[in-house]
Coordinates of C-alpha atoms in Angstrom, one line a residue:
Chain A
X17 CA 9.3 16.1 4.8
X18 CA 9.0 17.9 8.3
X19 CA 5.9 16.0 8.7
X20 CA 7.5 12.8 7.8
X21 CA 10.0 13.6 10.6
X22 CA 8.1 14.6 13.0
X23 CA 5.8 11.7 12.5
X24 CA 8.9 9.5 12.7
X25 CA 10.1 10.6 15.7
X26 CA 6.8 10.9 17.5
X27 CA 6.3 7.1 17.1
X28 CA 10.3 5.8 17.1
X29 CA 9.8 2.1 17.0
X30 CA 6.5 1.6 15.0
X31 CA 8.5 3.5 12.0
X32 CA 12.0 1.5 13.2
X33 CA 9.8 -1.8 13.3
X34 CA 8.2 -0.9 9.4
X35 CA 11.4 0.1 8.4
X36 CA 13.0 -2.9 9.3
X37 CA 10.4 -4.7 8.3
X38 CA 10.6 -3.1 4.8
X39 CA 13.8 -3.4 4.6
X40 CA 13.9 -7.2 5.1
X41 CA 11.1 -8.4 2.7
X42 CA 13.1 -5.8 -0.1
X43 CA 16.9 -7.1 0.7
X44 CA 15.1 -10.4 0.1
X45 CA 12.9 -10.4 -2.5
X46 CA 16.1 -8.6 -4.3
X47 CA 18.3 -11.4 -3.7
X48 CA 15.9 -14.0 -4.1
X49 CA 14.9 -12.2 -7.7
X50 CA 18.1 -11.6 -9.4
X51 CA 19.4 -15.4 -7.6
X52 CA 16.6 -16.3 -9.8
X53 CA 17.4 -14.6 -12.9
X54 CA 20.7 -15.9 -12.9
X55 CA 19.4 -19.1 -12.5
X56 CA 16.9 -18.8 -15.1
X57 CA 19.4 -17.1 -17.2
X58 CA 22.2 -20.6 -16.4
X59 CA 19.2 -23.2 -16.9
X60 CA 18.2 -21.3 -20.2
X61 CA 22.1 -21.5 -21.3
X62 CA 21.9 -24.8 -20.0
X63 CA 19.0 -25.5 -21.7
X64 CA 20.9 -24.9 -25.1
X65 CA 23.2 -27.3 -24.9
X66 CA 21.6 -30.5 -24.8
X67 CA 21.9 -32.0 -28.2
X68 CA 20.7 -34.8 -30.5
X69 CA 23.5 -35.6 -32.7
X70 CA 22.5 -37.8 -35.9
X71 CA 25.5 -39.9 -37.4
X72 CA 24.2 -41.0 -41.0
X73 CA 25.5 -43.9 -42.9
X74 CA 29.2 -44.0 -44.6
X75 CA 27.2 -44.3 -48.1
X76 CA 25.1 -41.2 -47.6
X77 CA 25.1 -38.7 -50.0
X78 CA 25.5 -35.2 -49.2
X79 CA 22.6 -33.9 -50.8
X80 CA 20.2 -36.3 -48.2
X81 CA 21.6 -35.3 -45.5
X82 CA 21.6 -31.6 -46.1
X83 CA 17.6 -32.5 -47.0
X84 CA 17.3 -33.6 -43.6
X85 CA 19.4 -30.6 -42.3
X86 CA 17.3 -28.4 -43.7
X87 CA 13.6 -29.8 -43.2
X88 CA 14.9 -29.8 -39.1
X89 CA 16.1 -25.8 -40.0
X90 CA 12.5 -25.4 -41.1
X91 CA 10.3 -27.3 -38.1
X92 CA 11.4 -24.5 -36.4
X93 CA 12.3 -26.2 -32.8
X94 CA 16.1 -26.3 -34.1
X95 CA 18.2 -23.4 -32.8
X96 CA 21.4 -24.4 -34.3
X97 CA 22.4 -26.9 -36.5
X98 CA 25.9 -28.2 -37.2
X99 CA 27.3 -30.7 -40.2
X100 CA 30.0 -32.5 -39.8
X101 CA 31.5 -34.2 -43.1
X102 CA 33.7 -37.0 -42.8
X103 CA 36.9 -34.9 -43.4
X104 CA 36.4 -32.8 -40.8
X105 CA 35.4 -36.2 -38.7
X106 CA 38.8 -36.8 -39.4
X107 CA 40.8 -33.9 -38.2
X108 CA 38.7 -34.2 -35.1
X109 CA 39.7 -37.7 -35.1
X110 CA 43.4 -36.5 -35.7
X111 CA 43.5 -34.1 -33.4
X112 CA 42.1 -36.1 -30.4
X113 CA 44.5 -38.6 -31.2
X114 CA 47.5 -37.2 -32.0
X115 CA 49.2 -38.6 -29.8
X116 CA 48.6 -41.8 -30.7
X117 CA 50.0 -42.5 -34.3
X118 CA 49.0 -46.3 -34.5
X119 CA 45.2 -45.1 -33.7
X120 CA 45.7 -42.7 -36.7
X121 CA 47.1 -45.1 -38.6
X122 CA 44.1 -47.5 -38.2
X123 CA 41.4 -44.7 -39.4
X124 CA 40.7 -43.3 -42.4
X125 CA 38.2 -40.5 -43.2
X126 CA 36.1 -43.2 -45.5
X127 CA 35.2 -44.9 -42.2
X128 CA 34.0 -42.6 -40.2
X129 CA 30.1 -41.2 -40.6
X130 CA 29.2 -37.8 -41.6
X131 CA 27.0 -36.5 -38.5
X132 CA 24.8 -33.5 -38.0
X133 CA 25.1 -32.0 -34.1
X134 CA 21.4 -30.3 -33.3
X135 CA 21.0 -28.2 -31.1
X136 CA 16.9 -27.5 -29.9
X137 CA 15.8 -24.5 -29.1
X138 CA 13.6 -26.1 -26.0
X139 CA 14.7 -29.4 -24.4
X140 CA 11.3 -30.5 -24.9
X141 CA 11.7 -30.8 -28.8
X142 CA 14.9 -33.5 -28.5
X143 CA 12.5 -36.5 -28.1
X144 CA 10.8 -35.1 -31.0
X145 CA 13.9 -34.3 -33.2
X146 CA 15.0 -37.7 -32.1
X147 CA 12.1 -39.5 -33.5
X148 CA 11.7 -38.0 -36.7
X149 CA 15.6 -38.5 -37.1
X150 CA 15.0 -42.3 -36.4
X151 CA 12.2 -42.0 -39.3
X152 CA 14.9 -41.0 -41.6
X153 CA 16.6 -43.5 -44.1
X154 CA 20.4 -43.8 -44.2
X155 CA 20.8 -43.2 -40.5
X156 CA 23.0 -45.1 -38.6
X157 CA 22.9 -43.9 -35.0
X158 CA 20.6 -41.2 -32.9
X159 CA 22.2 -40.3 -29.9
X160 CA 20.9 -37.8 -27.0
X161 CA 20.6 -37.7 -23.4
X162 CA 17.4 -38.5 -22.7
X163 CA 17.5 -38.9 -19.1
X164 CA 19.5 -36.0 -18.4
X165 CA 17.3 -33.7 -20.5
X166 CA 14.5 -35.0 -18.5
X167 CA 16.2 -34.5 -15.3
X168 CA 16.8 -30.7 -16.6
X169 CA 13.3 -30.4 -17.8
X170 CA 11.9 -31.4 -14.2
X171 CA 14.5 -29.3 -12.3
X172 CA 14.2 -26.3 -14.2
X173 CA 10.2 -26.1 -13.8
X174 CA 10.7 -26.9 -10.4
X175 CA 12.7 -24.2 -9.3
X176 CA 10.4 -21.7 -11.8
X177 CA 6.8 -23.1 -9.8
X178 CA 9.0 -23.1 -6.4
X179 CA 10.2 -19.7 -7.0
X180 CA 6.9 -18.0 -8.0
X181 CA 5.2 -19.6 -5.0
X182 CA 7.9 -18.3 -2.4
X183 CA 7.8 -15.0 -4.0
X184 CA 4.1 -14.4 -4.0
X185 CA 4.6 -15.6 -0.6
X186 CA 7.2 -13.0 0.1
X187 CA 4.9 -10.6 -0.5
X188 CA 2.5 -11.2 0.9
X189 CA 3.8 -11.9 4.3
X190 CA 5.6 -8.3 4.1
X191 CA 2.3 -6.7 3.2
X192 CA 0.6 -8.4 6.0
X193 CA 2.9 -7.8 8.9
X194 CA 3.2 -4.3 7.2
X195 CA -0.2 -3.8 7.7
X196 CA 0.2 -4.7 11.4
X197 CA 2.9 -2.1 12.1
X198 CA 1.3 0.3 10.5
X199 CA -2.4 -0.7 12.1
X200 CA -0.1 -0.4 15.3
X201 CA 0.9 3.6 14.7
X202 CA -2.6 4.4 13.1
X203 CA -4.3 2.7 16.5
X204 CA -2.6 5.5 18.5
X205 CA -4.0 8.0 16.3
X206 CA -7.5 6.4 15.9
X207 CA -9.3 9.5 17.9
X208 CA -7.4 11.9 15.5
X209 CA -8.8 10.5 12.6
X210 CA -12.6 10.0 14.3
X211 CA -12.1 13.6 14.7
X212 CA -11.0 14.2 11.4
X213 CA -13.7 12.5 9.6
X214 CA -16.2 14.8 11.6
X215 CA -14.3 17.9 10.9
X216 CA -15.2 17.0 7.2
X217 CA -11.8 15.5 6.2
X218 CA -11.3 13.3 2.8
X219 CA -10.1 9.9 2.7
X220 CA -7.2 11.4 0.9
X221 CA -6.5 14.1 3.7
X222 CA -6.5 11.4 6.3
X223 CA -4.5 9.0 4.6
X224 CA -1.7 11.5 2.7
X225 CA 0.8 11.7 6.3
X226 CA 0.3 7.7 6.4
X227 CA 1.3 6.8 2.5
X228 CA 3.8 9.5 2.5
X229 CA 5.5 8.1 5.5
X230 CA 5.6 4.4 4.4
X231 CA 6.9 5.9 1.1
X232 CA 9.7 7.7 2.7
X233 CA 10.4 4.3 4.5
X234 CA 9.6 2.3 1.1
X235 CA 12.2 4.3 -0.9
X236 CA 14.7 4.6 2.1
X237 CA 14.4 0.5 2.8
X238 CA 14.5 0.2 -1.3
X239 CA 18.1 2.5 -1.4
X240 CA 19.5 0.5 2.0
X241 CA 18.7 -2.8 -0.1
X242 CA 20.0 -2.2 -3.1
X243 CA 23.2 -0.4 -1.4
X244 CA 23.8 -3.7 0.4
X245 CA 23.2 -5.9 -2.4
X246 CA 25.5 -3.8 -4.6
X247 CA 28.4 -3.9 -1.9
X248 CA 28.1 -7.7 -1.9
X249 CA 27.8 -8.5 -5.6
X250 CA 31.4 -6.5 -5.5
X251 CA 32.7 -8.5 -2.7
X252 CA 31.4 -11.7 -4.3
X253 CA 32.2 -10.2 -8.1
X254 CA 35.8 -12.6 -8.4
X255 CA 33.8 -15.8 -7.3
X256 CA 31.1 -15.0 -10.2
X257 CA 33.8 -14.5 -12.6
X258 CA 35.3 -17.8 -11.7
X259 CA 31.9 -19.9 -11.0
X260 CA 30.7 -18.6 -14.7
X261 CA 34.0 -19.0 -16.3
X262 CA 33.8 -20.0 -19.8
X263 CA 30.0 -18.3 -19.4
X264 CA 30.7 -15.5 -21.9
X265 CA 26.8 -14.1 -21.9
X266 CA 23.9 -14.6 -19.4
X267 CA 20.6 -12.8 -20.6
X268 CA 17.2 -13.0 -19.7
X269 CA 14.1 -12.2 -22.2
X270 CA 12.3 -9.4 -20.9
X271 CA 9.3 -8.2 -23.0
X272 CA 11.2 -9.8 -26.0
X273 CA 14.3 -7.5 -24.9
X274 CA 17.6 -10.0 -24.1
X275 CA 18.7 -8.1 -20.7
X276 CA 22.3 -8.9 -20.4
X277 CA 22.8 -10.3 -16.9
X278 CA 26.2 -11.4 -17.2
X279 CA 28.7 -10.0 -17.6
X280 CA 27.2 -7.6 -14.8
X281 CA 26.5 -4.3 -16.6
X282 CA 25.0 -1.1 -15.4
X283 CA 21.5 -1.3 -17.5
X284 CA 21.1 -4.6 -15.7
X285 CA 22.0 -2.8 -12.3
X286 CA 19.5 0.5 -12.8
X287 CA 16.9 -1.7 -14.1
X288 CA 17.0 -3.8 -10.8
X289 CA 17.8 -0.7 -8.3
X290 CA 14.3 1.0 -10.2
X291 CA 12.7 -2.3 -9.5
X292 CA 13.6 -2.4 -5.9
X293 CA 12.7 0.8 -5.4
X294 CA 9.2 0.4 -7.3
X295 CA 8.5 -2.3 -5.3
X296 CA 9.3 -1.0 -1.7
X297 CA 6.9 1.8 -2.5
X298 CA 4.3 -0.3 -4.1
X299 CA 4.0 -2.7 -1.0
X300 CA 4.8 0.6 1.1
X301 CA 1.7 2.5 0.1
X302 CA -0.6 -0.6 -0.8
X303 CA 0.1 -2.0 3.2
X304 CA -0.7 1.9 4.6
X305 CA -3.8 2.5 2.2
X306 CA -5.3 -0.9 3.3
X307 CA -4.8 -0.1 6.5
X308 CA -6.1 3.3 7.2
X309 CA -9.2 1.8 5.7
X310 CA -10.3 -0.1 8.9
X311 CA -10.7 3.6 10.6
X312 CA -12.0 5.7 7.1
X313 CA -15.7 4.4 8.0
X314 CA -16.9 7.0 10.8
Chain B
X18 CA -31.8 25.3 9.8
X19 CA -32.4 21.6 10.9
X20 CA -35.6 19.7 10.6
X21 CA -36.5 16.5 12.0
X22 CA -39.5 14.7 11.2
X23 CA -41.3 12.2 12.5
X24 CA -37.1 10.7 13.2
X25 CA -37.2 7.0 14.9
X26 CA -33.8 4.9 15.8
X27 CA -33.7 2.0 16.5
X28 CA -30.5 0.0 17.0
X29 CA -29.9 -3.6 15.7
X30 CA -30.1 -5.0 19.4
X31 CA -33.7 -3.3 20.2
X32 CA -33.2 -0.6 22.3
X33 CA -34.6 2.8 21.2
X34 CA -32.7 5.8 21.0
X35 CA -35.4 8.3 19.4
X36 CA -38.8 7.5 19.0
X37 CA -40.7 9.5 16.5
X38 CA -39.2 13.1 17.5
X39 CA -39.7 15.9 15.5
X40 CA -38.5 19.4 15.7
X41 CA -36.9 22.5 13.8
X42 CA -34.4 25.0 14.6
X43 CA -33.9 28.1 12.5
X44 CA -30.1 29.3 11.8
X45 CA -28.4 31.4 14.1
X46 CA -30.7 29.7 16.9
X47 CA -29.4 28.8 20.4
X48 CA -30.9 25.5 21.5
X49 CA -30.4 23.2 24.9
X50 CA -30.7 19.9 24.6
X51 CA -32.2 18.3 28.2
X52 CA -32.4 15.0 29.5
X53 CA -31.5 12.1 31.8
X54 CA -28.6 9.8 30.1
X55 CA -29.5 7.7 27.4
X56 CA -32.6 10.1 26.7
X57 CA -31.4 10.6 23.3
X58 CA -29.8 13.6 23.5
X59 CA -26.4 12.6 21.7
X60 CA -28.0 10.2 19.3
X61 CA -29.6 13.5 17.9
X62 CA -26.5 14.9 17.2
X63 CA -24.9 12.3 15.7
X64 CA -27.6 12.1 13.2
X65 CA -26.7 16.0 12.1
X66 CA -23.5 14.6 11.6
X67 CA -24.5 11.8 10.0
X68 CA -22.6 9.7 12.1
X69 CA -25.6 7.7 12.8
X70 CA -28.4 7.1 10.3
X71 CA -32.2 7.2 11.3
X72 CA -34.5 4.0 11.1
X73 CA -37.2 6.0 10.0
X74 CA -38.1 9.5 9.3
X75 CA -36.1 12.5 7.7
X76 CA -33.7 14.9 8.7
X77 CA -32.6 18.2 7.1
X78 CA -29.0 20.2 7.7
X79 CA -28.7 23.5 6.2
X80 CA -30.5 22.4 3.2
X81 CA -28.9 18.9 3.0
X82 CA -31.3 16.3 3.1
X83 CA -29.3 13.9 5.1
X84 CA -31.7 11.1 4.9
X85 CA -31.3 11.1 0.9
X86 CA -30.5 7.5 0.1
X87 CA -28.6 9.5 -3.1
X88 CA -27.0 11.9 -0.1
X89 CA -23.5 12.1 -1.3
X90 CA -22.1 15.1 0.7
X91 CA -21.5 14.2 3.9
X92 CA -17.8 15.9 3.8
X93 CA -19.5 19.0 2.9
X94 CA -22.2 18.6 5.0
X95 CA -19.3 18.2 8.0
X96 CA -17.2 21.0 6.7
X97 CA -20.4 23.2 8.3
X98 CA -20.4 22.0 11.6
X99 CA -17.9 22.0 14.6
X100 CA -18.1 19.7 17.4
X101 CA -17.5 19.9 20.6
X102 CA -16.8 16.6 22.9
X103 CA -17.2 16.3 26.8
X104 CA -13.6 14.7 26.7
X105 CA -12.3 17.7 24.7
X106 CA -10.6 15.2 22.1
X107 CA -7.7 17.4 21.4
X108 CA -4.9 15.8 19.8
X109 CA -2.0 15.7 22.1
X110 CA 1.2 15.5 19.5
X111 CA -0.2 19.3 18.4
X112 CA 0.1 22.5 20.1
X113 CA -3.0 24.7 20.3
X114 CA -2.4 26.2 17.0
X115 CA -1.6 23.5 15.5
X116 CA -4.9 21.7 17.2
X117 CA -7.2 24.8 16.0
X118 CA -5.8 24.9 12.7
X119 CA -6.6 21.5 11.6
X120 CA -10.1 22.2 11.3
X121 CA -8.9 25.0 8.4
X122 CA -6.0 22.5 7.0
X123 CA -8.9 20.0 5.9
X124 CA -10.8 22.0 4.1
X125 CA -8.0 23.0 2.1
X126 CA -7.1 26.6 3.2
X127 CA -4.1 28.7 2.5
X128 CA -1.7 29.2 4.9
X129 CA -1.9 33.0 5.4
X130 CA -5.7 32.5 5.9
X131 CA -5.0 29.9 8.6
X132 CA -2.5 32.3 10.5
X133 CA -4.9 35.2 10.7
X134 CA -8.5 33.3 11.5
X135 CA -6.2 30.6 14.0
X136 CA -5.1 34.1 15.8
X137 CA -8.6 36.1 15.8
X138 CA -10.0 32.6 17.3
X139 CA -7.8 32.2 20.4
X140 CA -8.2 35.4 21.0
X141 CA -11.8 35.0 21.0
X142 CA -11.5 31.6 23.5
X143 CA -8.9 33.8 26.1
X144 CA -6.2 31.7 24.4
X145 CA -4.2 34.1 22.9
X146 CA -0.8 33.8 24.3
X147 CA -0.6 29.3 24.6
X148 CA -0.7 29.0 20.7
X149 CA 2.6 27.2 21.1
X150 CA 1.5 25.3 24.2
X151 CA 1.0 21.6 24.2
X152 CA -2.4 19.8 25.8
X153 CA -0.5 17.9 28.6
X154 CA 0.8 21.6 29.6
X155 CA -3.2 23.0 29.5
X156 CA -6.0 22.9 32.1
X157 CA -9.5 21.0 31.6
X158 CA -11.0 24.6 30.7
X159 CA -7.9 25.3 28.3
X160 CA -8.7 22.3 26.7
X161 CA -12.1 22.9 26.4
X162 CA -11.5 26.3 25.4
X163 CA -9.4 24.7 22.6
X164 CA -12.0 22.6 21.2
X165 CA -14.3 25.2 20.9
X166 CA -11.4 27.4 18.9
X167 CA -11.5 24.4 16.6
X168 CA -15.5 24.1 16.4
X169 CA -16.2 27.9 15.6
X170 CA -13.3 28.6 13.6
X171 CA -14.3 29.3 9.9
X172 CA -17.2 28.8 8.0
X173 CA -18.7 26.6 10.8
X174 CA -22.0 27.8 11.3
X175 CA -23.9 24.9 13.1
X176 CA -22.0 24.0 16.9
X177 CA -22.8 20.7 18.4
X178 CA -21.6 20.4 21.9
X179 CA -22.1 17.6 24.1
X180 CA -21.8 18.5 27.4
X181 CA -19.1 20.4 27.2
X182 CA -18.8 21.3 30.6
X183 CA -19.6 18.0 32.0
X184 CA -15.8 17.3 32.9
X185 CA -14.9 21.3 34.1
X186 CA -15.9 22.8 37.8
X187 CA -18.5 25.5 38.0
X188 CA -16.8 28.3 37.2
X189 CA -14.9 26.9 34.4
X190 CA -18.1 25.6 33.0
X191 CA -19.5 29.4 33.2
X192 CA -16.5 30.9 31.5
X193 CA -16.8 28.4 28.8
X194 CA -20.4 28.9 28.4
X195 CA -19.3 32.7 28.1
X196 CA -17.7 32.0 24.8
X197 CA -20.8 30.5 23.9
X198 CA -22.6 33.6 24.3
X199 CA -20.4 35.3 22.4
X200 CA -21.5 33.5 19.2
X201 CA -25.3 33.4 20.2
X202 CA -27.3 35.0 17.2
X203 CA -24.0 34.3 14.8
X204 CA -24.8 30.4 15.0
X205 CA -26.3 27.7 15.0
X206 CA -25.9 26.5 18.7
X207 CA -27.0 22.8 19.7
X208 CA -25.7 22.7 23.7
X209 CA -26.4 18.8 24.7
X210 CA -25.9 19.2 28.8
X211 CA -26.7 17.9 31.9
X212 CA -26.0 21.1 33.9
X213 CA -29.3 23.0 35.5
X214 CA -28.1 26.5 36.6
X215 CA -26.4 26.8 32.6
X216 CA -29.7 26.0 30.8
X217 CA -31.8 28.2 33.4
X218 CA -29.7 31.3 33.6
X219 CA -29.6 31.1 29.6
X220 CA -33.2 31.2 29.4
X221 CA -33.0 30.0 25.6
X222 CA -34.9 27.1 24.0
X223 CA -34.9 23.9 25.8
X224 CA -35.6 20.7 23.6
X225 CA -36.3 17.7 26.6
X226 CA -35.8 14.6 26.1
X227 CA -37.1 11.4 27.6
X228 CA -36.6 7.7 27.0
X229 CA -36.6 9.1 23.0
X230 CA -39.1 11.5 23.2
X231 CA -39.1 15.3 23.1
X232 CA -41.3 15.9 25.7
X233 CA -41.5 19.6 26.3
X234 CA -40.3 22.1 23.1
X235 CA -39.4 25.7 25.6
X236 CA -38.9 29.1 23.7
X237 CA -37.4 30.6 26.8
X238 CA -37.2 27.3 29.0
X239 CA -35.2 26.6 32.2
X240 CA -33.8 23.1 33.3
X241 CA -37.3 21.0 33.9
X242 CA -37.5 17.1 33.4

């Protein structure tokens, strides 16, 4: 630690320049990743509720429709399935309209279809559900969205390719100019470490003060970050609640675990504060051991 | 001891540093090394410490055959020598313990061990009483005087110098060369110098070198080109 120190304040603004430098990509890359996991986690909710609902024939029989009901149960690209008889048509009829009597008057539950609302576990299986629906005997109507579903299916792998690509490019930006700033304090010490190698010094004894300073800057940017970030996701907490009202869960499928994002929870907060802090000292010591290579070849 | 046989370098461009020069000193020897600049003389260090490879030929360090294509111990190999620069390369963020005891720090010794051999050194350079003295606050001798604290310190028993007097007046150059009788007969001595009064009132083995060549091997030589 005295070493670290010392090193620091020997070389004031190379380690202020890192640090800052650090402490930009990580701020960053932490709001840009859990901005992406709540989006992820919105346009997988989102991605729930398109549905295809199937409104059969007054005549149907019960026992057809609930052998279409469950064939779509067993395809396995239905996530939940709802029947709607023609009674309970009715009340929804009845209470949408009550208050209009003459409308109620006018309708009788013999008149209006039994329907089944299906929800798909993917978008991409509506068109499919659709068409084997449309296959189906005693159907009168197949109704879903296609051109919003399409719309969702192009936004949502979009913003997925769009992310990945900024991220990778995140990183490595901050590893390069890392490199720099550290190639910057290692230049002023190149003669030390000439001298160093010929004193019979190992890689690992030349490169120890560098990787242990950049993680001490790593893990300090990493804390600063997430300090920040946790300070504004309280400032910012009664907008969320109001913006993701009627929201009740937000999770995101990590390693087949749901992670509850929402509402925010501490797992979800340790999980990303050992992430950021992971990371800063993964692109930390990766930038300083690439650079100290340049001079490791006396 | 250090052989070298029959050792040619040639660099990529053309020119010639050694041409076919071959020569052994035993341990504990004290050896000048004499000649115009560019004769050779440093390329024939850096080959001890293997920071230049021959073309041809073979050299051997203390038993290490450095020329080995399957040589695999050159941090061992380097942990035997000290070097000594013209320019003194002391590191200026360390004070002059600090600077001596970096050549114990990489070979992993314990800090008691460090303490005591750091102390018995300076003493032995006249630097007894700067350990906590920074270079910018030191004289070229001091300097000098430091680097050579670093080079003998420990288990180094081959010295390389290159002209370590070449930047230091007259009499500094003689008081540093007095440290370097001190350790005559207890090392390996390799002196690399330009300076004709040292080499003849030493009267020890003079290797000279011309355009690449050793041209006259002296048991007892003086400064002759």
């Amino acid at each position: 630690m005295k070493e670290i120190w010392t090193s620091i304040r020997r070389t004031p603004y190379q380690s202020l320049s890192a640090f800052l430098i650090l402490f930009f990509t990580l701020f960053l890359s932490l709001m840009l990743f859990v901005s992406l996991t709540f989006l992820n986690s919105i346009l997988s909710y989102l991605e729930t509720k398109p549905q295809v609902t199937v409104y059969f024939q007054t005549k149907t029989p019960e026992t057809q429709i609930f052998k279409v009901r469950d064939e779509l149960m067993n395809s396995g690209k239905v996530l939940n399935l709802k029947y709607i008889s023609k009674n309970e048509a009715f009340n929804i009829y009845k209470q949408l309209n009550k208050d209009n009597p003459l409308l109620l008057e006018m309708v009788s539950a013999d008149i209006l279809p039994p329907s089944l609302e299906i929800y798909a576990k993917k978008p991409i299986f509506l068109p499919e559900i659709a068409e084997y629906l449309k296959k189906q005997g005693d159907i009168d109507e197949v109704q879903y969205e296609k051109d919003i579903i399409d719309k969702l299916l192009i936004l949502t792998n979009t913003i997925r390719r769009t992310s990945l690509i900024f991220f990778s490019y995140l990183i490595i930006m901050s590893i390069l100019v890392l490199i720099t700033m550290i190639l910057f304090k290692i230049a002023l010490k190149e003669s030390e470490i000439t001298l160093l190698r010929l004193i019979g010094a190992t890689n690992f004894y030349i490169r120890k003060p560098y990787i242990t300073e950049s993680l001490f800057l790593g893990i300090t940017a990493s804390v600063l970050s997430f300090g920040i970030f946790a300070l504004l996701v309280l400032y910012f907490n009664p907008f969320l609640q109001s913006y993701l009202k009627g929201i009740t869960t937000l999770s995101v499928d990590v390693f087949n675990y749901q992670l509850i994002i929402w509402p925010l929870n501490y797992i979800f907060f340790t999980i990303v504060f050992i992430s950021t802090l992971i990371f800063g000292a993964i692109i930390a010591s990766a930038a300083s051991y690439i650079a100290t290579n340049k001079y490791l070849k006396v | 001891m250090i052989v070298f046989d029959k050792v040619t370098k040639k660099f990529p461009l053309g020119n010639t540093a050694l041409s076919d020069v071959s020569f052994e000193i035993d341990d504990n020897q004290f050896v000048f090394l004499v000649g115009q600049s560019g004769a050779g003389k440093t390329s024939i260090l850096k080959m001890i410490t293997q920071e230049i490879k021959p073309t041809s030929g073979s050299i051997i360090v203390d038993d290490f055959d450095v020329t080995d294509k399957n040589f695999s111990q050159k941090i061992d190999l380097r942990r035997k020598i000290g070097i000594i620069f013209q320019d003194f390369k002391v590191l200026s963020d360390k004070n002059v313990f600090e600077n001596v005891a970096v050549s114990l720090k990489v070979i992993g010794a314990d800090q008691s061990e460090i303490k005591n051999d750091v102390k018995k050194t300076l003493e032995l350079v006249g630097l007894s009483k700067k350990e906590t003295v920074f270079p910018v606050q030191l004289s070229a001798g001091e300097l000098q005087r430091v680097a050579i604290a670093r080079a003998v310190i420990g288990d180094r028993n081959i010295i390389l110098a290159d002209e370590p007097t070449g930047n230091l007046d007259p009499k500094t150059a003689w008081d540093i060369m007095k440290i370097f009788k001190k350790l005559e007969g207890k090392r390996t001595i390799i002196v690399a110098t330009h300076n004709t009064d040292i080499v003849n009132s030493f009267q020890k083995r003079v290797l000279v070198l011309k355009e690449g060549k050793i041209i006259k091997d002296q048991r007892k030589g003086g400064y002759e080109l």
